[in-house]
Coordinates of C-alpha atoms in Angstrom, one line a residue:
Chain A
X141 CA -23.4 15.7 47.8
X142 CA -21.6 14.6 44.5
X143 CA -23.8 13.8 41.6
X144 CA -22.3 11.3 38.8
X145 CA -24.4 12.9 36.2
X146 CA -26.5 15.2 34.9
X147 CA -29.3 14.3 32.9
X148 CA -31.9 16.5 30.4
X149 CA -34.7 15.7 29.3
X150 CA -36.3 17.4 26.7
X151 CA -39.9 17.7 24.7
X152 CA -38.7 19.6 21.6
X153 CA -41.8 20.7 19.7
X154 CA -42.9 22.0 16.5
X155 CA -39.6 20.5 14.3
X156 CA -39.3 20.3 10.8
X157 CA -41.8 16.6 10.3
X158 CA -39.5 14.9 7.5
X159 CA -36.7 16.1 9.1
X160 CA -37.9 13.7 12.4
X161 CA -38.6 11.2 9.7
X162 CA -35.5 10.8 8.4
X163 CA -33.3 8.4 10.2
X164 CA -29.6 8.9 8.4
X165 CA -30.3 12.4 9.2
X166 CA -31.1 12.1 12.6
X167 CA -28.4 9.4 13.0
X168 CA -26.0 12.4 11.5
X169 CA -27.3 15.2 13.7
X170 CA -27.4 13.2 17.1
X171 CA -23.7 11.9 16.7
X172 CA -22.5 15.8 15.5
X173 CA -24.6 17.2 19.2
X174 CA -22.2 14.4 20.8
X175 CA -19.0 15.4 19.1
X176 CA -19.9 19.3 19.3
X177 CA -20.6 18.8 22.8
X178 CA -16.7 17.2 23.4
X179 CA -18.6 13.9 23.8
X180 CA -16.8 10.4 22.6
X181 CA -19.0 7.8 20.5
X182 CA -18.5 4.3 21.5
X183 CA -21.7 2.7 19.9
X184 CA -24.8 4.1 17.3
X185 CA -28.3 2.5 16.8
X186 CA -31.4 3.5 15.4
X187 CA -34.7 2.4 13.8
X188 CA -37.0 3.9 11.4
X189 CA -40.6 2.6 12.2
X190 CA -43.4 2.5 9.2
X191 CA -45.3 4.1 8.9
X192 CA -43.0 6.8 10.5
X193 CA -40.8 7.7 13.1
X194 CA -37.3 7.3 14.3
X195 CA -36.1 5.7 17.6
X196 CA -32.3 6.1 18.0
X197 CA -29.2 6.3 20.4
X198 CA -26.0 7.6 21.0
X199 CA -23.8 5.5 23.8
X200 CA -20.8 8.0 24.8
X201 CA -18.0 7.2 26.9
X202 CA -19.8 10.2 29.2
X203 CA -23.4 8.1 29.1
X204 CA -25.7 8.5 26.4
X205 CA -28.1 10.2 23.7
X206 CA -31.2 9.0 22.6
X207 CA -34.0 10.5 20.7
X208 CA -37.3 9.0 19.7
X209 CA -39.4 10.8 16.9
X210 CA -43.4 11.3 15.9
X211 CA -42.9 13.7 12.7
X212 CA -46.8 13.4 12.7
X213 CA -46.8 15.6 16.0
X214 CA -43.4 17.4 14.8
X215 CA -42.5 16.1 18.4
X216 CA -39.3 14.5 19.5
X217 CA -38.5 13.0 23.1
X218 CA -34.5 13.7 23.7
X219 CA -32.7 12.8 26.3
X220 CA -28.9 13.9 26.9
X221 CA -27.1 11.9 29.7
X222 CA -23.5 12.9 30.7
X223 CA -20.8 12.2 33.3
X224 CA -18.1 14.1 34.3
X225 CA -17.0 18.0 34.0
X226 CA -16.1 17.8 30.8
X227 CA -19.3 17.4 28.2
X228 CA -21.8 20.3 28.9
X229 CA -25.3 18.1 27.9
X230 CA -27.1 21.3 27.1
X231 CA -24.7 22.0 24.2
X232 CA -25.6 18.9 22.7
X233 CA -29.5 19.7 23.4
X234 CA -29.1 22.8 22.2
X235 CA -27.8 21.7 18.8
X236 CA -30.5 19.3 18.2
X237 CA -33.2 21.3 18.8
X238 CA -31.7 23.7 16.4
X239 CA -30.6 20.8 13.4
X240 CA -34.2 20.0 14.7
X241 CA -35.9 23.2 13.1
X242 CA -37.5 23.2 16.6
X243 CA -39.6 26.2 17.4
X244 CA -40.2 25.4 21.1
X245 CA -38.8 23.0 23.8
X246 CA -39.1 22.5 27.0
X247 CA -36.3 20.5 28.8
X248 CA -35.3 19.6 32.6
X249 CA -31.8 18.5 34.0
X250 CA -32.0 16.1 36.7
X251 CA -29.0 14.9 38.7
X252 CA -27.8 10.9 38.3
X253 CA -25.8 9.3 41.0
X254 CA -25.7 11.5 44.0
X255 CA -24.2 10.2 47.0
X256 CA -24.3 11.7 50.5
X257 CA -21.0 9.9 51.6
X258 CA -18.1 8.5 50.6
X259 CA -18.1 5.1 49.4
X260 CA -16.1 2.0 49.1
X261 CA -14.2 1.3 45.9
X262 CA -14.2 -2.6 44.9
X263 CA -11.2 -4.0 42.8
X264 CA -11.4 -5.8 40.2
Chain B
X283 CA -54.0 16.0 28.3
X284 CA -52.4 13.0 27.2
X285 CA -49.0 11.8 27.2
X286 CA -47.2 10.0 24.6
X287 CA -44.8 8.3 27.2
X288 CA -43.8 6.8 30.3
X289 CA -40.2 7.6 31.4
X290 CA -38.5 6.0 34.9
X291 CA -35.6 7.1 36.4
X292 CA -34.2 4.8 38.4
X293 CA -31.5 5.1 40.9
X294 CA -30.2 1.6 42.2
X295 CA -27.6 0.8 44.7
X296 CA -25.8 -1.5 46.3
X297 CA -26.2 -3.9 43.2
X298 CA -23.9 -6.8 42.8
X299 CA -20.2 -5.3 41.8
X300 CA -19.7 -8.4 39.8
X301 CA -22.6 -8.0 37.8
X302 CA -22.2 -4.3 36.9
X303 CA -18.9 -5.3 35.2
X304 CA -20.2 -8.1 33.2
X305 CA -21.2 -6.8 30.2
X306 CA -23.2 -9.8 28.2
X307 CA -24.7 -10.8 31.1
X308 CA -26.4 -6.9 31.4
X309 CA -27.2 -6.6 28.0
X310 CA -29.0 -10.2 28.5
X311 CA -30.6 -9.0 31.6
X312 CA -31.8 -5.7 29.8
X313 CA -33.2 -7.5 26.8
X314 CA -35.0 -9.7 29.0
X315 CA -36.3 -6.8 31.0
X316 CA -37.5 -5.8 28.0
X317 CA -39.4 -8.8 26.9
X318 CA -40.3 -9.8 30.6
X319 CA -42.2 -6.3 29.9
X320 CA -44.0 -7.1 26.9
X321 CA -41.6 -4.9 24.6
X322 CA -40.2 -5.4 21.0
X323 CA -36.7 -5.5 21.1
X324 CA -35.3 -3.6 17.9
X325 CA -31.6 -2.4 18.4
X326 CA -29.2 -3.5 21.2
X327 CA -25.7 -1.7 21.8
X328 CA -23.5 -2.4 24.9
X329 CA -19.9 -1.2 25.7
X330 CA -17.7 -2.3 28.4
X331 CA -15.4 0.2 29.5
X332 CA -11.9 -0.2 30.9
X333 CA -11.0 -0.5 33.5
X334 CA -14.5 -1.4 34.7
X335 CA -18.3 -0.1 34.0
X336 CA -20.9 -0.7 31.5
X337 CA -22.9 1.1 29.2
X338 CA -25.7 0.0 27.2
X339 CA -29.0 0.7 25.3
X340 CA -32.0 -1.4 24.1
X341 CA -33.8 0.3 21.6
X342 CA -37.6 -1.1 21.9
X343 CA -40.5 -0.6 19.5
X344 CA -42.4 1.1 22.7
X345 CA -39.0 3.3 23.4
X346 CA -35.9 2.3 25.0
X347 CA -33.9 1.5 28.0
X348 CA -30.5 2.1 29.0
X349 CA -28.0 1.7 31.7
X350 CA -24.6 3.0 32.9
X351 CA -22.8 1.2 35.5
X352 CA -20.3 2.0 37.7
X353 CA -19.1 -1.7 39.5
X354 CA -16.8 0.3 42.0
X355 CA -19.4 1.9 43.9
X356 CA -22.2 -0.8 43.3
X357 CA -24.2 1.5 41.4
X358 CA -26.4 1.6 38.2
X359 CA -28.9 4.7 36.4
X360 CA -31.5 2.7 34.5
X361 CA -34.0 4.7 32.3
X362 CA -36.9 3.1 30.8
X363 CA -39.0 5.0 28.8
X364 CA -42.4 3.3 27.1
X365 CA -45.0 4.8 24.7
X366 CA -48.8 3.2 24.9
X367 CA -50.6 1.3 27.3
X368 CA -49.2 -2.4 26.2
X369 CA -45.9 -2.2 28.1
X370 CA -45.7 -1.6 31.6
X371 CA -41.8 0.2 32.5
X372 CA -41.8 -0.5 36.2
X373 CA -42.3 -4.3 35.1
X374 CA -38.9 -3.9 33.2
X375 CA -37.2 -2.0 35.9
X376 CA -38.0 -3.8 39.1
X377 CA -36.5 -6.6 36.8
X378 CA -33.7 -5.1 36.6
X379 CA -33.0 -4.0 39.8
X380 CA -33.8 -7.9 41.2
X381 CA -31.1 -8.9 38.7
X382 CA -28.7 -6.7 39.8
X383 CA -29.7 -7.8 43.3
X384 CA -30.2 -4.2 44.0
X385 CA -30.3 -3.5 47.7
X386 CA -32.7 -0.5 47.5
X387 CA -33.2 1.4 44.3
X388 CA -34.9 5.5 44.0
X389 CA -37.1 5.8 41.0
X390 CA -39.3 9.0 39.1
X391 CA -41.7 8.7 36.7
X392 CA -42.2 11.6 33.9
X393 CA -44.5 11.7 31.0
X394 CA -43.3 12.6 28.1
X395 CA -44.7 14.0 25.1
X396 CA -47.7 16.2 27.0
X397 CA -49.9 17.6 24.3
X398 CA -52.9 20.3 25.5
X399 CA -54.9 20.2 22.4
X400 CA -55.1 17.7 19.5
X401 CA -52.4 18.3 16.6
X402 CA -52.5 18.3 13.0
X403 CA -51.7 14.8 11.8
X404 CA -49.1 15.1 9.1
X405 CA -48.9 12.4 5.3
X406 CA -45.8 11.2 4.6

């Protein structure tokens, strides 16, 4: 079986709270984890809520990055979502969690898109 | 223990080829997911890519949800990820799935954001 993608999620804990409150900054570090990770950027958007927190994502050419924030809990929810051989997601994890000041994190990879058999190709 | 969020993963297939190349019609159905749901729509960013496929995010106030298509084999990953008890995210995906006129569709659910004990509250 061939999976599209591979998927992680991740609960990073115990970050730095104003750096999960600062959205340029978290804007900055998310697009760097794509670009360190070999990723492409095709679109950015994020939010700062009030009274805190940061919702954001990352589309990629290989799928996507998102990351929402409560600096409150020094939590983030990340999620790094690539296609193909080429991006390895957990070096773009990896980096946030660091950029992140995280002190723990937990994180699974699930696998996107698995077929069993060949399938037909439609043209377009 | 409580969880800050909801998270689906949802496999569909055997969606509408013609729809998983359109890319303002997806970004319309995934807005309206959104709102069929009862979410706040905050940030939208959708790319078409070439020669065909479709990636896109809708940042919500609850969270987000994104999709990556790929037209040629009918397919579609959806996540939709919620925070609170307002919004329901199967509401939003089984939406999207219809729209897409998914034939059958896998989906997971994950909490995110799993705290054992109460945390310290931080001012900003």
């Amino acid at each position: 079986m061939k999976a599209l993608g591979r998927h992680i999620l991740a609960e990073i804990y115990d970050c730095d709270p104003f750096v999960l409150n600062d959205r340029d900054l978290i804007e900055d570090i998310l697009v760097k984890a794509a670009l360190e990770a070999g990723a492409e950027v095709r679109e950015v958007a994020f939010h700062k809520f009030s009274p805190q927190g940061v919702s954001g994502v990352v589309v990629i050419s290989e799928s996507h990055l998102t990351v929402h924030t409560w600096p409150e809990l020094g939590y983030a929810a990340v999620d790094v979502f690539t296609c193909g051989d080429k991006v390895n997601p957990w070096d773009a994890c990896n980096y946030i969690a660091e950029k992140f000041q995280a002190k723990h994190m937990t994180a699974s990879e699930v696998k996107r898109g698995v077929f069993e058999k060949p399938v037909k190709v439609v043209n377009f």
